[in-house]
XYZ file of C-alpha atoms in Angstrom:
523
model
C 167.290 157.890 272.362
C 164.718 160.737 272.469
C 164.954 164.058 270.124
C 166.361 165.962 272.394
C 169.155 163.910 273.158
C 169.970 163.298 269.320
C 169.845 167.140 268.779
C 172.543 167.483 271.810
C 174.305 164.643 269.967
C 174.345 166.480 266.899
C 175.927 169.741 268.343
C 178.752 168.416 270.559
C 182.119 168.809 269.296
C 184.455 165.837 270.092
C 187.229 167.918 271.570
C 186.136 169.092 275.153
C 184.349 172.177 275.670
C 186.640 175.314 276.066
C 186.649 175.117 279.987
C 187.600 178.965 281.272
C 190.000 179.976 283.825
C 189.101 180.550 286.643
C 191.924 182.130 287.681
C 195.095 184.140 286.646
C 196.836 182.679 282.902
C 199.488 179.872 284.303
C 202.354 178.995 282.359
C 201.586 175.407 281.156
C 204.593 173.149 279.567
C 203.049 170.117 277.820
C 205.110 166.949 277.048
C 204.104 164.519 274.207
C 202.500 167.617 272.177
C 202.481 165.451 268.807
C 200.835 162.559 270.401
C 197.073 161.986 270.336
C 195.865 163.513 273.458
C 198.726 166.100 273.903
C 198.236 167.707 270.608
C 194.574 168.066 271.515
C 194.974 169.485 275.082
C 197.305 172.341 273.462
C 193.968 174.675 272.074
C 192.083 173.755 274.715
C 194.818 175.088 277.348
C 194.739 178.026 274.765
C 191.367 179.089 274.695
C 191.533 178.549 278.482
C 193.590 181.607 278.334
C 197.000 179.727 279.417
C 200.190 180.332 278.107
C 201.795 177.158 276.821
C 205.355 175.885 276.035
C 205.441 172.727 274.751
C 208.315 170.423 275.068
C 209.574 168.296 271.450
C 212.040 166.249 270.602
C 211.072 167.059 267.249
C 209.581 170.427 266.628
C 209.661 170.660 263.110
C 206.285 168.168 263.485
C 204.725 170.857 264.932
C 204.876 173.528 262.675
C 201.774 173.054 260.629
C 199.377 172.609 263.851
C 197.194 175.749 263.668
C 198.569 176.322 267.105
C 202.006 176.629 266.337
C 202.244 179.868 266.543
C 200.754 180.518 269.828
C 203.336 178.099 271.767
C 206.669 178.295 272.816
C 208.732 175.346 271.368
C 211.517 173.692 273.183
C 213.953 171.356 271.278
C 214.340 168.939 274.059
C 214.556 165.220 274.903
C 212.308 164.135 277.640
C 215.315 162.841 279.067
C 217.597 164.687 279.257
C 218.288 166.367 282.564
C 219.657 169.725 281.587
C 217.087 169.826 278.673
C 214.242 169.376 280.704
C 215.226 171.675 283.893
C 215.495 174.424 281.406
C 212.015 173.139 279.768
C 210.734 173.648 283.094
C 212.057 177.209 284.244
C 209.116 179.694 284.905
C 206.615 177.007 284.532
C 203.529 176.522 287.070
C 202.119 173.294 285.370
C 203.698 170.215 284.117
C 201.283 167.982 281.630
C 203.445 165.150 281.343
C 201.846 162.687 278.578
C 204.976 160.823 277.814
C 204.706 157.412 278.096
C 206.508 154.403 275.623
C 203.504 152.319 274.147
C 204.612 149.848 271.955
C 208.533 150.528 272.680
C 209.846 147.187 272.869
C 210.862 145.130 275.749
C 212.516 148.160 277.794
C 209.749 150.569 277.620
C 209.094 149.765 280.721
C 212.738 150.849 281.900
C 212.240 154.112 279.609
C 209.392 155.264 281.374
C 210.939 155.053 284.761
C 213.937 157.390 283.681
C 212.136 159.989 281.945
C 209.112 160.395 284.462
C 212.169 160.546 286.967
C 213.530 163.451 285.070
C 210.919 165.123 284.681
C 210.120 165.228 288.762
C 213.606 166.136 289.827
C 213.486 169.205 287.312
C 210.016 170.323 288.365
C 210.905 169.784 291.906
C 213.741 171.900 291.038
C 212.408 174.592 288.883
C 209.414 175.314 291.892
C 206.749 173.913 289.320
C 203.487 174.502 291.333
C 201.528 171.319 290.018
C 201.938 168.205 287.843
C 199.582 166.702 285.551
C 200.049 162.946 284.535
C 197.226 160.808 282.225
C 197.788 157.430 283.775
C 195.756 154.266 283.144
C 193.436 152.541 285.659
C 195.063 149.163 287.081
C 193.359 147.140 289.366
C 194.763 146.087 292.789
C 193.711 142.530 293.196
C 194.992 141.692 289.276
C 198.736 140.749 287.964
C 198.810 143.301 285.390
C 199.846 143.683 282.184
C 203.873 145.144 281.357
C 202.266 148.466 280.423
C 199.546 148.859 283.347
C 202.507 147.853 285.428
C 204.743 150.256 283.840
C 201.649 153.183 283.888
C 201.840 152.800 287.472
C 205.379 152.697 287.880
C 205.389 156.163 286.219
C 202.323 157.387 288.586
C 204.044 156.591 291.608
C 207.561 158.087 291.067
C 205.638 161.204 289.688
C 203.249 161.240 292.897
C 206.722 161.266 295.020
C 208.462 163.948 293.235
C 207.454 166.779 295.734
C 205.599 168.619 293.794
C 201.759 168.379 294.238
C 200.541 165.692 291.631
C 197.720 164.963 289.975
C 197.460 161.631 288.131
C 194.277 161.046 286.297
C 193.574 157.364 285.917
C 191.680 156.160 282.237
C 190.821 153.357 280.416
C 190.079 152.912 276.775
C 189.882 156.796 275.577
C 187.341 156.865 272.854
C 187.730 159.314 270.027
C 188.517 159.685 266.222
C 192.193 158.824 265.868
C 192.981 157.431 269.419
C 194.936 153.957 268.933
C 192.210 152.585 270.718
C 189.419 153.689 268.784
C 191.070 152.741 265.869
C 191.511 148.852 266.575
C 187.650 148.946 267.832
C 186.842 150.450 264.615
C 188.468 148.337 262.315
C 187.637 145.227 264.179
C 184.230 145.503 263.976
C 183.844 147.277 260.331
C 185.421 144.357 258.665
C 185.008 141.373 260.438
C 181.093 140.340 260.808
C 182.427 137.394 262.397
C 185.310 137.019 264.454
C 187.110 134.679 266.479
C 188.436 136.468 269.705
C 190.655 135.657 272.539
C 189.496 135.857 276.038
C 189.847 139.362 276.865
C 186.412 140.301 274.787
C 185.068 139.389 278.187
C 186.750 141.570 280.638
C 185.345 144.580 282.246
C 186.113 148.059 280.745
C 184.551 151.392 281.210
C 185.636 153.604 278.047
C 185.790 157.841 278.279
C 185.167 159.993 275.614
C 188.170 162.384 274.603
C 186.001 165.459 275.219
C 185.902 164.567 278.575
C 189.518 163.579 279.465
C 190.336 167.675 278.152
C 187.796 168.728 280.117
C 189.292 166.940 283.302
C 193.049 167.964 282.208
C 192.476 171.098 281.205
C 190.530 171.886 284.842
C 193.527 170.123 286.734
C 195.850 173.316 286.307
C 193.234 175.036 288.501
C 192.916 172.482 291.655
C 194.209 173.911 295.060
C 197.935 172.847 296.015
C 196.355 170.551 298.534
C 195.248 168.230 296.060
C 197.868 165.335 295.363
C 196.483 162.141 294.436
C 194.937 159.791 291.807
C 191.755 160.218 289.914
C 189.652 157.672 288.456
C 188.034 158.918 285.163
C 185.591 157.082 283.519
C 182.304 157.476 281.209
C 179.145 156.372 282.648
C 178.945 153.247 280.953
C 180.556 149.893 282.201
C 180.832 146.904 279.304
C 183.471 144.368 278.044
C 185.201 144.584 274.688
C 182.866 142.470 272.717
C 179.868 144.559 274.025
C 181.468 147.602 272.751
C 182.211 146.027 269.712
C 178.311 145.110 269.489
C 177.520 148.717 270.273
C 179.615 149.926 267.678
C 178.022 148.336 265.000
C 174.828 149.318 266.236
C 175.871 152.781 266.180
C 177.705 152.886 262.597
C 174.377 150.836 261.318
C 176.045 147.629 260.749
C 174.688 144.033 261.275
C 174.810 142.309 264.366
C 178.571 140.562 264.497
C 178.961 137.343 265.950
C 181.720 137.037 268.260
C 183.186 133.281 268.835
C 185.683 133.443 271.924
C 188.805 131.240 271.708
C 190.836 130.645 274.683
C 194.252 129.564 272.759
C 195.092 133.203 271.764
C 198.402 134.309 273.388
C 199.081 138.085 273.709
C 201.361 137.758 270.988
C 198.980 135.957 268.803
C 196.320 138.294 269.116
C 198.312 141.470 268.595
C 199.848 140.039 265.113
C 196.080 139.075 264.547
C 194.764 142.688 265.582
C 197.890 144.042 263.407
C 196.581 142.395 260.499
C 192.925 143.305 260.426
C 193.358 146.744 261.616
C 196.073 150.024 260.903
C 197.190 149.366 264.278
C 200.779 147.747 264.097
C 201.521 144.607 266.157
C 203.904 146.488 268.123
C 201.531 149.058 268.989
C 198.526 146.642 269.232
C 200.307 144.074 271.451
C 200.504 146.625 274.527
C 196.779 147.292 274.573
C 195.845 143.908 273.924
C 197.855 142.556 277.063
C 196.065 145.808 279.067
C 192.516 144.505 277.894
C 192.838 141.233 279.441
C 192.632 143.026 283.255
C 189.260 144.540 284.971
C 189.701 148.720 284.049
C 186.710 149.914 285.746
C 186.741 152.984 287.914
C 186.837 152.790 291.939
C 185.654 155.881 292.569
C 184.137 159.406 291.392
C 185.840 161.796 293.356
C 187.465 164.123 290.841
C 183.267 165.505 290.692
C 184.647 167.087 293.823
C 186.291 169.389 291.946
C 185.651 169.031 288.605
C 181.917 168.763 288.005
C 180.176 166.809 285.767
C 178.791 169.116 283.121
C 175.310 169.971 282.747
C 174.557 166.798 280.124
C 176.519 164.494 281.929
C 179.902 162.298 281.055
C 179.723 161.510 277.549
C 178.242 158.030 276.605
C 179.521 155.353 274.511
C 177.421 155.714 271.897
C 177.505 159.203 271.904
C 181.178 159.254 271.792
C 181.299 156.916 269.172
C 179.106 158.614 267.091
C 181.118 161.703 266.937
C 184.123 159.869 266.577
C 182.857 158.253 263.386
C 181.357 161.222 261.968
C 184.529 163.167 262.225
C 186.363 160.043 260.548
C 184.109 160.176 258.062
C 184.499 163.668 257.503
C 188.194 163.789 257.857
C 188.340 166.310 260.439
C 190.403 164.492 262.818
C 193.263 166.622 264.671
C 195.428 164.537 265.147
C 195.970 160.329 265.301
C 196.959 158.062 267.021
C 199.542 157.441 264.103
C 200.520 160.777 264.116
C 203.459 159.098 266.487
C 206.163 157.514 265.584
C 206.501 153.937 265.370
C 209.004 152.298 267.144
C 212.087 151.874 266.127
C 211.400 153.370 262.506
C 214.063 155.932 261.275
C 213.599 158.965 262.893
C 216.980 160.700 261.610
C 216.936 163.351 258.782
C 217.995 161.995 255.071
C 221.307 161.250 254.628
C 223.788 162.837 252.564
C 226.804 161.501 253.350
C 227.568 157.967 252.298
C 229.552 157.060 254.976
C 226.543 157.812 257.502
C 225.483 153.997 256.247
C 228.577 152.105 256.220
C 229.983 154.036 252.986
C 227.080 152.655 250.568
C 223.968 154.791 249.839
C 221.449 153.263 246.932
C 219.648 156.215 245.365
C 217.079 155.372 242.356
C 216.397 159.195 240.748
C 214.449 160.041 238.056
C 213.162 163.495 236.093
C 210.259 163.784 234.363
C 209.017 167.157 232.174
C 205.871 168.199 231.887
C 203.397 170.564 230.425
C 201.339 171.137 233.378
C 202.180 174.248 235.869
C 204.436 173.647 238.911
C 201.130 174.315 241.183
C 199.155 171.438 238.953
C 201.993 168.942 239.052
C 202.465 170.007 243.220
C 198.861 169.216 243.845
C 198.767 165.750 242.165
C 202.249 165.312 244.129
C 200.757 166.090 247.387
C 197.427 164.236 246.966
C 199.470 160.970 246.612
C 198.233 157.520 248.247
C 195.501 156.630 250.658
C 192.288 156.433 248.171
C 194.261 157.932 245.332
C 197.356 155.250 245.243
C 200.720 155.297 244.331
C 200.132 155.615 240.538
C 201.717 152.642 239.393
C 201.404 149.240 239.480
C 198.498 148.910 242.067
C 198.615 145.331 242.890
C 202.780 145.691 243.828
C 201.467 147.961 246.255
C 199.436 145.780 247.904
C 200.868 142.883 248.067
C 204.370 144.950 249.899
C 201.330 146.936 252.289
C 200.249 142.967 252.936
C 203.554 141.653 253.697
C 204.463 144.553 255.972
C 201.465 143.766 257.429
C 202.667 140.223 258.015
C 205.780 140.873 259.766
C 204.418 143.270 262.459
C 204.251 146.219 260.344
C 201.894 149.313 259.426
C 201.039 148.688 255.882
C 199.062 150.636 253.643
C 195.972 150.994 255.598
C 197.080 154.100 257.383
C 195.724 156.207 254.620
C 196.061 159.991 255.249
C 194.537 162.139 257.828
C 193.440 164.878 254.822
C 192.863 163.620 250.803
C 194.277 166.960 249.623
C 196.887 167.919 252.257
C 199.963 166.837 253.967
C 201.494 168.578 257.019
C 205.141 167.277 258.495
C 204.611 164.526 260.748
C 201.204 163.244 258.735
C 201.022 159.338 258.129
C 201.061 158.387 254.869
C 200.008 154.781 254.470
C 203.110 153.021 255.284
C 205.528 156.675 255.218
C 205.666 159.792 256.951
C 205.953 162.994 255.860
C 209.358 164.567 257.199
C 209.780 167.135 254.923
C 207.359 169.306 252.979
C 207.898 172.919 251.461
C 204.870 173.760 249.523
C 204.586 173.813 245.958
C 208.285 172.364 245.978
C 209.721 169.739 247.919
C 207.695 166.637 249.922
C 210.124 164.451 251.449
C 208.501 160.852 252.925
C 210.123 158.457 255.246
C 209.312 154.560 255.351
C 207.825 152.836 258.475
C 207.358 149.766 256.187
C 209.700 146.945 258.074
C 213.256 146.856 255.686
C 216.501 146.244 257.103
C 217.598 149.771 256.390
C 216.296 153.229 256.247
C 214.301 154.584 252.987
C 213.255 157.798 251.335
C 211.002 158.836 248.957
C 211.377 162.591 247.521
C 210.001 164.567 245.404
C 210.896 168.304 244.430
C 208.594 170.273 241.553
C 210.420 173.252 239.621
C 209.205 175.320 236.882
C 210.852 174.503 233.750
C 210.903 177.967 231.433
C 211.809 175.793 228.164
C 208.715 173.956 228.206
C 206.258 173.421 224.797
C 205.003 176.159 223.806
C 206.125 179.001 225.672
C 203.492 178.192 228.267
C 205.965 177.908 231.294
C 205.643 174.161 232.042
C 207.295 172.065 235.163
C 209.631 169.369 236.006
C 209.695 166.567 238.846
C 212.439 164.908 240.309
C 211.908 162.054 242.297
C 214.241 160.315 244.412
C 213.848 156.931 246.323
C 216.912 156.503 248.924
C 217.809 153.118 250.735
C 220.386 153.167 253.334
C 221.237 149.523 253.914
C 221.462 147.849 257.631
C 224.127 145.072 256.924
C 223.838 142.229 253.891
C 220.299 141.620 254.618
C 220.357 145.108 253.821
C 222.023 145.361 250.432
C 220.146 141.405 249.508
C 216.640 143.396 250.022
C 217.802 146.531 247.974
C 219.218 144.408 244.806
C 215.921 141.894 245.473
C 213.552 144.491 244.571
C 215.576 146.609 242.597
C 214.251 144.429 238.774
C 210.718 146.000 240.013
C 211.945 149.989 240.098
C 211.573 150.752 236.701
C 207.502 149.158 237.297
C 206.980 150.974 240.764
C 209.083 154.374 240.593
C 209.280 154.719 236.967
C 205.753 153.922 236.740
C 204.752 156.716 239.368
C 206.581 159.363 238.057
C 204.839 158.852 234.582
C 201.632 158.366 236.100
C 201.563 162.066 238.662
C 203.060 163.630 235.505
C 200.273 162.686 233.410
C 198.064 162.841 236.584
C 198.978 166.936 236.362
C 198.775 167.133 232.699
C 195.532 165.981 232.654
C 193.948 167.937 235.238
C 194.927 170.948 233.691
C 192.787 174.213 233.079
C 192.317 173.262 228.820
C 193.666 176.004 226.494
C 190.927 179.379 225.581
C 189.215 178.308 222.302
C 189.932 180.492 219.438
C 187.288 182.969 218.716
């Protein structure tokens, strides 16, 4: 690469270049806002000088984007009819990013129903253009469930009556993308690995930048425009080249790749799930898209979206900034900023009879010396690199047998090492609750037959040593059982809660105490 092209390297920010209007401010409503791409495409539509509503099943997850307060949120279900015809009144584009990766065997039924909602209420509502980001599926291949089911959605959306738009990707390369992530992890910790066949098929990756840039321009494009795009970088490789060309990039040896035609889908995903934070449930959908040809057909969305000035992003290039922002934990947001499958999405429970009358609850209160704000900040700096604060090796051998079963385990980490915003992955919880300085509420993703909790609330405690003005934490774990195997797990681990819980509420406690500002020395 010469100079000059490392120096443009250097400056390019990840996310797309603000791309102006060109035109009067539209009214934008963007589904799947705390997904990976959505949540991204929000500031850019921003500083495009659009005004956006954004459609959430869940707003309370979108509260601490820096952007919240620039939207207009809608509590809504994707599908639900009324919902979603109201979502869409005074609205001129649609960005519809919805789509059920990883959602068990009737995503593909899922998809249908919602992408059919939404075109019957924009067709309704007089919704001047839609916006879909599809997936490229060849012709001439059986595909995969989820290709199929990507172009399932494409074509009902393409028929709605509204004038469509339906851009057509690969692998999407940038920091926190699922797809990134399982490309990063492969190759960072396995110098030699034994792969199924799909290392060899054809793929031709975009940067994240780019797919903005594209979306973002779409709200523009004249009415007569109703089609698919093919989007695509300018470089064409197979999975185990990437992988090569990753390494190269983050300065790692050579790997040696050993193809093994034996791997089912399902084998391969538990094997991806194991090596890398992607779950198997998660990981299985891509790794059944990987085995077809995703190359682009055509260029035609230059047409009326030009290329910019230094071209599509590159591979390298893409990668590059992707692992620099890693590295420097600036990503935005992750591709496990979503919500695994089937964990528990519901808010804690208070009434016993919400879980078949039986609620297991192991609380604990600990004083301490420190302020509320010390003992907050060691509370809200828990796991990733920092741990759990007790019992280390317990922790890792649960993250490992998560792992085992299909699920997340520890290596999530956190997307900041000093704060936590609602919605945030937290190894193997998510934050569902957080007040600051008082109350962070986490919810398990770990597989349990049941639904779990961990709390914990700081308060200032006037009585402390003293006279200083000291604080107190209460922490709660909370199990709600899912029938006997439910209860059998509780009472099988519960000999180990006065280790794990009572050993973590000693160890922030002292965590806080120590990390105190020390007393003025006597003169």
């Amino acid at each position: 690469m010469d100079a000059a092209a490392q120096t443009r390297v250097m400056v390019q920010p990840e996310a797309a270049p603000h791309v102006p209007s060109t035109g009067a401010p539209l009214t934008c409503l963007v589904t799947g806002a705390t997904g990976y791409v959505g949540g991204r495409l929000v500031p850019e539509l921003l500083a495009a000088g659009h005004r956006v509503r954004v459609l959430s099943r869940s707003p309370e997850r979108l509260r601490d984007h820096p952007w919240a307060g620039d939207v207009e949120v809608v509590r809504a279900d994707a599908g639900d009819p009324v919902a979603v015809a109201e979502a869409c009144r005074g609205v001129d584009v649609v960005y519809y990013l919805i789509h059920a990766l990883g959602g068990g065997p009737s995503f593909g039924g899922a998809d249908r129903r919602t992408a059919r909602v939404m075109a019957d209420a924009a067709r309704r509502a007089g919704v001047r253009r839609l916006v879909h980001l599809g997936a490229l599926a060849p012709e001439d291949e059986e595909l995969s469930p989820h290709l199929r089911s990507r172009a399932e959605v494409a074509e009902i959306l393409l028929g709605s009556g509204v004038p469509t738009v339906v851009l057509r990707a690969a692998v999407v390369l940038g920091s926190g993308s699922a797809s990134f992530e399982m490309l990063r992890y492969l190759t960072e910790r396995l110098p030699v690995m034994v792969t199924p066949r799909w290392v060899h098929s054809r793929i031709q990756p975009i940067a994240i930048r780019d797919v903005l840039r594209y979306l973002v321009a779409c709200a523009q494009l004249p009415a007569a425009v109703h089609r698919c795009f093919d989007i695509g970088g300018p470089d064409v490789m197979d999975y185990a080249e990437m992988m090569q060309r990753y390494a190269h990039v983050a300065e790692l040896p050579r790997r040696r790749i050993v193809p093994v035609p034996l791997f089912s889908p399902s084998l391969s995903s538990h094997w991806v799930g194991l090596i890398t934070p992607v779950p198997a449930g998660i990981a299985r959908p891509l790794v059944e898209s990987l085995r077809n040809t995703v190359v682009c057909a055509e260029h035609d969305i230059a047409r009326y979206v030009p290329d910019p000035p230094g071209g599509l992003l590159g591979f390298d290039d893409a990668v590059r900034l992707a692992v620099q922002r890693v590295r420097d934990s600036a990503v935005t947001t992750r591709w496990a900023s979503a919500s695994v499958p089937g964990a528990p999405s519901d808010p804690l429970p208070t009434d016993p009879d919400w879980a078949g009358g039986t609620l297991y609850v192991d609380d604990r209160v600990l004083a301490s010396t420190a302020s509320p704000d010390a003992l907050w900040r060691v509370v809200e700096g828990i796991g990733g690199e920092r741990g759990w604060y007790s019992w280390p090796l317990a922790w890792r051998v649960r993250g490992g047998l998560d792992r085992m079963v299909g699920g997340v385990g520890l290596r999530r980490g956190r997307r900041d090492p000093d704060r936590l915003y609602v919605g945030d992955a937290l190894d193997f919880w998510r934050v569902e609750e957080r007040e600051a300085g008082r109350l962070l509420r986490l919810r398990a993703e770990m597989r349990v037959p049941g639904l779990a909790w961990l709390e914990f609330h700081v308060e200032h405690d006037g009585a402390a040593p003293g006279g200083r003005g000291g604080s107190v934490l209460r922490q709660r774990a909370t199990f709600a059982p899912r029938g006997l195997s439910g209860h059998a797990y509780w009472w099988a681990v519960a000999a180990f809660h006065g280790f794990v819980f009572g050993g973590m509420i000693r160890g922030l406690v002292r965590a806080a105490e120590e990390r105190r500002p020390a007393p003025p020395r006597a003169r």
